[in-house]
Coordinates of C-alpha atoms and ligand atoms in Angstrom, one line a residue:
M1 CA -71.8 203.3 120.6
A2 CA -72.4 205.5 123.7
Q3 CA -71.4 209.2 123.4
K4 CA -67.9 209.8 124.7
K5 CA -67.1 212.4 127.4
G6 CA -64.3 214.0 125.5
R7 CA -60.7 213.4 124.4
V8 CA -57.8 212.0 126.4
F9 CA -54.2 212.5 125.4
S10 CA -51.1 211.0 126.9
G11 CA -47.6 210.4 125.8
A12 CA -44.6 208.4 127.1
R13 CA -41.1 208.2 125.9
P14 CA -40.1 205.0 124.2
T15 CA -38.5 203.2 127.1
G16 CA -38.9 199.6 125.8
R17 CA -40.5 196.8 127.8
Q18 CA -42.8 198.3 130.4
H19 CA -42.6 197.5 134.1
L20 CA -45.1 197.3 136.9
G21 CA -44.6 201.0 137.6
N22 CA -45.6 201.9 134.1
Y23 CA -48.5 199.5 134.2
L24 CA -50.0 200.5 137.5
G25 CA -49.2 204.2 137.2
A26 CA -50.2 204.7 133.6
I27 CA -51.2 201.9 131.2
K28 CA -53.9 200.5 133.4
N29 CA -55.5 203.9 133.4
Y30 CA -55.0 204.3 129.6
V31 CA -56.9 201.0 129.1
A32 CA -59.8 202.0 131.4
L33 CA -60.2 205.5 130.0
Q34 CA -61.0 204.0 126.6
D35 CA -64.5 203.1 127.8
D36 CA -65.6 206.7 128.3
Y37 CA -63.2 208.8 126.2
D38 CA -61.8 209.1 122.7
C39 CA -58.1 208.3 123.5
V40 CA -55.0 209.4 121.8
Y41 CA -51.8 207.7 123.1
C42 CA -48.5 208.7 121.7
I43 CA -45.0 207.3 121.9
V44 CA -43.0 210.5 122.2
D45 CA -39.8 209.6 120.4
L46 CA -38.8 213.3 119.9
H47 CA -39.0 213.9 123.7
A48 CA -36.6 211.0 124.1
L49 CA -33.9 212.8 122.1
T50 CA -33.5 215.4 124.9
T51 CA -32.0 212.9 127.3
L52 CA -30.5 210.1 125.3
D53 CA -26.8 209.7 124.7
T54 CA -27.4 207.1 122.0
T55 CA -30.5 206.9 119.8
L56 CA -29.8 203.5 118.4
E57 CA -32.4 201.8 120.6
I58 CA -35.4 204.1 119.9
R59 CA -36.8 201.8 117.2
E60 CA -36.6 198.6 119.2
N61 CA -37.9 200.4 122.3
T62 CA -40.8 201.8 120.4
Y63 CA -41.8 198.4 119.1
E64 CA -41.5 196.7 122.5
M65 CA -43.5 199.5 124.2
A66 CA -46.3 199.4 121.6
L67 CA -46.4 195.6 122.0
D68 CA -46.9 196.0 125.8
W69 CA -49.6 198.7 125.4
L70 CA -51.5 196.5 123.0
A71 CA -51.1 193.4 125.0
A72 CA -52.3 195.3 128.1
G73 CA -55.6 196.2 126.3
I74 CA -55.2 199.3 124.2
R75 CA -57.8 198.9 121.4
P76 CA -56.3 200.3 118.2
E77 CA -59.6 200.1 116.3
E78 CA -61.0 202.9 118.5
T79 CA -57.9 204.4 120.2
I80 CA -55.3 206.4 118.2
M81 CA -51.9 205.0 119.1
F82 CA -49.0 206.5 117.2
I83 CA -45.4 207.7 117.1
Q84 CA -44.9 211.4 117.8
S85 CA -42.5 212.2 115.0
H86 CA -44.9 210.6 112.4
V87 CA -47.1 213.6 112.8
P88 CA -44.7 216.5 112.1
Q89 CA -47.3 219.2 112.8
V90 CA -46.3 218.9 116.4
T91 CA -42.9 220.5 115.7
E92 CA -44.5 223.4 113.9
L93 CA -47.0 224.0 116.8
H94 CA -44.1 223.7 119.2
L95 CA -42.3 226.6 117.4
L96 CA -45.5 228.7 117.3
L97 CA -46.0 228.1 121.0
S98 CA -42.4 229.0 121.8
M99 CA -43.2 232.6 120.8
V100 CA -45.6 232.9 123.8
T101 CA -43.4 231.1 126.3
P102 CA -41.2 233.2 128.6
L103 CA -37.8 231.6 128.8
G104 CA -37.4 232.3 132.5
K105 CA -40.5 230.1 133.2
L106 CA -38.9 227.2 131.5
T107 CA -35.6 227.4 133.2
D108 CA -37.4 227.9 136.6
L109 CA -39.3 224.6 136.3
P110 CA -38.1 222.0 138.9
T111 CA -38.2 219.3 136.3
F112 CA -35.7 221.2 134.1
K113 CA -33.4 221.9 137.1
E114 CA -33.5 218.2 138.0
K115 CA -32.7 217.0 134.5
A116 CA -29.9 219.6 134.1
R117 CA -28.5 218.3 137.4
M118 CA -28.6 214.7 136.1
Q119 CA -27.0 215.4 132.8
P120 CA -24.7 218.5 133.2
H121 CA -22.8 217.4 130.1
N122 CA -25.9 217.7 127.9
I123 CA -28.0 220.7 128.8
N124 CA -29.4 221.1 125.3
Y125 CA -31.9 223.6 123.8
G126 CA -34.4 220.7 123.5
L127 CA -34.3 220.0 127.2
V128 CA -35.3 223.6 128.0
G129 CA -38.1 223.4 125.5
Y130 CA -39.4 220.0 126.6
P131 CA -42.5 221.4 128.3
V132 CA -43.3 223.5 125.2
L133 CA -43.2 220.3 123.0
M134 CA -45.3 218.6 125.6
A135 CA -47.8 221.4 125.4
A136 CA -47.8 221.2 121.6
D137 CA -48.6 217.4 121.9
I138 CA -51.6 218.0 124.2
L139 CA -52.9 221.2 122.5
L140 CA -52.6 219.8 118.9
Y141 CA -55.1 217.1 119.8
K142 CA -57.4 219.4 121.8
A143 CA -57.3 217.1 124.8
D144 CA -59.9 217.5 127.5
I145 CA -58.1 215.3 129.9
V146 CA -54.4 214.4 130.4
P147 CA -53.7 211.5 132.7
V148 CA -50.2 211.8 134.3
G149 CA -48.2 211.0 137.4
I150 CA -47.8 213.8 140.0
D151 CA -44.3 214.6 138.7
Q152 CA -45.9 215.8 135.4
A153 CA -48.7 217.9 136.9
S154 CA -46.7 221.1 136.7
H155 CA -46.2 220.6 132.9
V156 CA -50.0 220.2 132.4
E157 CA -50.5 223.5 134.3
F158 CA -47.8 225.0 132.1
T159 CA -49.7 223.8 129.1
R160 CA -52.8 225.5 130.3
E161 CA -50.9 228.8 130.7
I162 CA -49.4 228.5 127.2
A163 CA -52.9 227.9 125.8
R164 CA -54.2 231.0 127.6
S165 CA -51.3 233.1 126.5
F166 CA -51.7 232.0 122.9
N167 CA -55.5 232.5 122.9
Y168 CA -55.1 236.0 124.5
R169 CA -52.3 237.2 122.3
Y170 CA -53.9 236.1 119.0
K171 CA -57.5 236.8 120.2
T172 CA -58.7 233.3 119.5
D173 CA -60.2 230.3 121.3
T174 CA -58.3 227.7 119.2
L175 CA -56.4 226.1 121.9
K176 CA -58.2 224.2 124.6
E177 CA -57.1 224.2 128.2
P178 CA -56.8 220.5 129.4
Q179 CA -57.6 219.2 132.8
V180 CA -55.1 217.0 134.6
K181 CA -56.2 213.6 135.9
H182 CA -54.0 211.9 138.4
T183 CA -53.5 208.2 138.2
E184 CA -54.7 206.1 141.1
I185 CA -51.3 204.9 142.0
P186 CA -48.9 207.8 141.3
K187 CA -45.8 206.1 142.7
V188 CA -45.0 202.5 142.6
I189 CA -41.9 201.6 144.6
G190 CA -39.2 199.5 143.1
T191 CA -37.6 196.2 144.3
D192 CA -35.2 198.2 146.5
G193 CA -38.2 199.1 148.7
Q194 CA -37.3 202.8 148.6
N195 CA -37.2 204.5 145.2
K196 CA -39.8 204.9 142.5
M197 CA -39.7 201.8 140.2
S198 CA -37.7 202.7 137.2
K199 CA -35.6 201.1 134.6
S200 CA -32.7 203.4 135.1
L201 CA -32.5 202.3 138.8
D202 CA -32.7 198.7 137.8
N203 CA -35.3 198.2 140.5
H204 CA -38.1 197.3 138.1
I205 CA -40.2 194.2 137.3
E206 CA -41.0 193.9 133.6
L207 CA -44.4 192.7 132.6
A208 CA -43.0 190.5 129.8
L209 CA -40.6 188.5 132.0
T210 CA -41.2 184.7 132.0
P211 CA -42.9 183.4 135.2
Q212 CA -39.6 182.0 136.4
E213 CA -37.8 185.3 135.8
T214 CA -40.6 187.1 137.7
V215 CA -40.2 184.8 140.7
Q216 CA -36.4 185.6 140.7
R217 CA -37.0 189.3 140.5
V218 CA -39.6 189.3 143.2
M219 CA -37.2 187.4 145.4
T220 CA -34.8 190.3 145.3
M221 CA -37.5 192.7 146.8
V222 CA -36.5 194.5 150.0
T223 CA -39.1 194.0 152.7
D224 CA -39.4 195.6 156.2
P225 CA -35.8 196.5 156.9
Q226 CA -36.3 196.1 160.7
R227 CA -37.1 192.4 160.2
K228 CA -33.7 190.7 160.4
T229 CA -34.6 187.1 160.9
R230 CA -37.6 184.7 160.2
Q231 CA -38.4 184.8 163.9
D232 CA -38.8 188.6 164.1
P233 CA -42.3 189.9 163.7
G234 CA -42.6 192.2 160.6
N235 CA -44.5 195.4 159.9
P236 CA -46.5 195.1 156.7
D237 CA -47.3 198.9 156.8
V238 CA -43.7 199.7 155.7
C239 CA -43.3 196.7 153.4
N240 CA -43.5 197.1 149.6
V241 CA -44.3 193.5 149.1
F242 CA -47.4 194.0 151.2
S243 CA -48.4 197.0 149.1
M244 CA -48.2 194.7 146.1
H245 CA -50.2 192.0 147.8
K246 CA -53.0 194.6 148.2
I247 CA -53.1 195.0 144.4
F248 CA -52.5 191.4 143.2
S249 CA -53.7 189.0 146.0
S250 CA -57.2 188.1 147.2
P251 CA -58.7 189.9 150.3
Q252 CA -58.3 186.7 152.3
E253 CA -54.6 186.4 151.4
V254 CA -54.0 190.1 152.2
E255 CA -55.6 189.6 155.6
M256 CA -53.5 186.4 156.2
V257 CA -50.3 188.2 155.3
N258 CA -51.2 191.2 157.4
I259 CA -51.8 189.0 160.5
E260 CA -49.1 186.4 160.0
C261 CA -46.3 188.8 159.2
R262 CA -47.0 190.8 162.4
R263 CA -46.7 187.6 164.5
A264 CA -43.8 186.0 162.4
G265 CA -46.2 183.3 161.3
I266 CA -45.1 183.8 157.7
G267 CA -41.5 184.6 156.6
C268 CA -40.6 187.1 153.9
V269 CA -39.6 184.3 151.5
D270 CA -43.0 182.7 151.6
C271 CA -44.7 186.0 151.5
K272 CA -42.8 186.9 148.3
K273 CA -43.5 183.5 146.7
L274 CA -47.2 184.1 147.2
F275 CA -47.0 187.5 145.6
A276 CA -45.0 186.2 142.7
K277 CA -47.5 183.4 142.1
N278 CA -50.4 185.9 142.1
L279 CA -48.6 188.3 139.9
N280 CA -47.9 185.6 137.4
T281 CA -51.5 184.5 137.4
S282 CA -52.6 188.1 136.9
L283 CA -50.1 188.7 134.0
E284 CA -50.9 185.4 132.2
P285 CA -53.5 186.9 129.8
F286 CA -51.2 189.8 129.1
R287 CA -48.3 187.5 128.3
S288 CA -50.2 185.1 126.0
R289 CA -51.6 188.1 124.1
R290 CA -48.2 189.6 123.8
N291 CA -46.7 186.3 122.4
E292 CA -49.5 186.2 119.9
L293 CA -49.0 189.8 118.8
A294 CA -45.2 189.3 118.6
K295 CA -45.7 186.7 115.9
N296 CA -46.5 189.5 113.4
P297 CA -44.2 192.5 114.1
Q298 CA -45.4 194.2 110.9
D299 CA -48.9 194.4 112.4
I300 CA -47.6 196.5 115.2
W301 CA -45.9 199.0 112.8
D302 CA -49.1 199.0 110.7
I303 CA -51.2 199.9 113.8
L304 CA -48.8 202.7 114.6
H305 CA -48.8 204.0 111.0
D306 CA -52.6 203.9 110.9
G307 CA -52.7 205.8 114.2
A308 CA -50.4 208.5 112.8
R309 CA -52.7 208.8 109.7
R310 CA -55.8 209.3 112.0
A311 CA -53.8 211.6 114.4
S312 CA -52.7 213.9 111.5
Q313 CA -56.3 214.5 110.5
I314 CA -56.8 216.2 113.8
A315 CA -53.4 217.8 113.9
K316 CA -53.7 219.4 110.5
V317 CA -57.0 221.2 111.5
T318 CA -55.6 222.5 114.8
L319 CA -52.4 223.7 113.1
Q320 CA -54.3 225.5 110.4
E321 CA -56.5 227.2 113.0
A322 CA -53.4 228.3 114.9
R323 CA -51.7 229.7 111.8
Q324 CA -54.9 231.6 110.8
A325 CA -55.2 233.0 114.3
I326 CA -51.7 234.3 114.1
G327 CA -52.2 235.6 110.6
L328 CA -49.6 233.6 108.8
P329 CA -50.2 233.6 105.0
D330 CA -51.9 230.5 103.5
Ligands
ADP401 P1 -42.0 209.4 130.7 O1 -41.0 210.1 131.5 O2 -41.9 209.7 129.2 O3 -43.4 209.6 131.2 P2 -41.6 206.9 132.0 O4 -41.2 205.6 131.5 O5 -40.8 207.5 133.1 O6 -41.6 207.9 130.8 O7 -43.1 206.8 132.5 C1 -44.2 206.4 131.6 C2 -45.5 206.5 132.4 O8 -45.4 205.6 133.5 C3 -45.7 207.9 133.1 O9 -47.1 208.2 133.0 C4 -45.3 207.7 134.5 O10 -45.9 208.5 135.4 C5 -45.6 206.2 134.7 N1 -44.6 205.6 135.7 C6 -43.3 205.3 135.4 N2 -42.8 204.7 136.5 C7 -43.7 204.8 137.5 C8 -43.7 204.4 138.9 N3 -42.7 203.8 139.5 N4 -44.9 204.5 139.6 C9 -46.0 205.1 139.0 N5 -46.0 205.5 137.7 C10 -44.9 205.3 137.0

């Protein structure tokens, strides 16, 4: 096997069935990175606790998400895929890192302010410490590269700062500063044609829908708002369906839509039908693999447990080094 270029770490909260935004913005990249890097992908259930009102769905959401990742092409024989809380060393490192983290920096982060605004009834201690836990995830596995969307870039920078502070304060080089890697498509727009695709806005298209459900969902997509009737010419440059064609349709079809939309040769309904057909074709291998995997749910849990076993081998070493650097007794 060719020498790998380093280690990749990424985590995502257990949000259940994944949608096109998750796929194009994250999972596709996770799959591709496996060729060149040792990859560690984590379902961060502890992070989810900071925002959830109910925790009853975490288990099911974790399972569904793992199923989607595997069906999309994560290879568990080489890649470590696991559940965050199954490797408890992360919580200890989180505590150690909190000692070199100025509180004011945490409360100044735009992501904290945004979350606090969204859930004023639940501004908990964990919410403030979210970036420290994220830093502990990344630093525990000595990641070289962290692939994230633009919105998370400040947290990776923050992780680098914490690593520097820790290394400086305890005169060590134990913690490795990671590099951020942005995903190719940092923002996939939802069916409303305006906002980032997201489950909470109900503007998403799940990968695991049936072909019929996919068509129905695509039909709700908002196109060029200026185009009121079939006879009006449209503007593909401002149409989210056209953006999707560019990803899922052939160059000839993209060209056809580009020309015909502008001269009202094709209507939005037919344009969406074509996109839905191509999306369904593209997702077919994913869906059949998913159905196959879903026949043995225990296999999914076994993969996650095996991942945790392999992850904890790395985690134990880093934590021990961190404890030694600080001078905590053995
Ligand atoms: P988390 O907040 O834990 O990252 P999300 O479900 O919001 O969980 O996102 C998981 C991954 O999918 C992240 O890497 C995120 O950047 C990506 N992602 C989610 N929605 C979109 C979107 N609409 N466009 C691009 N990337 C997205």
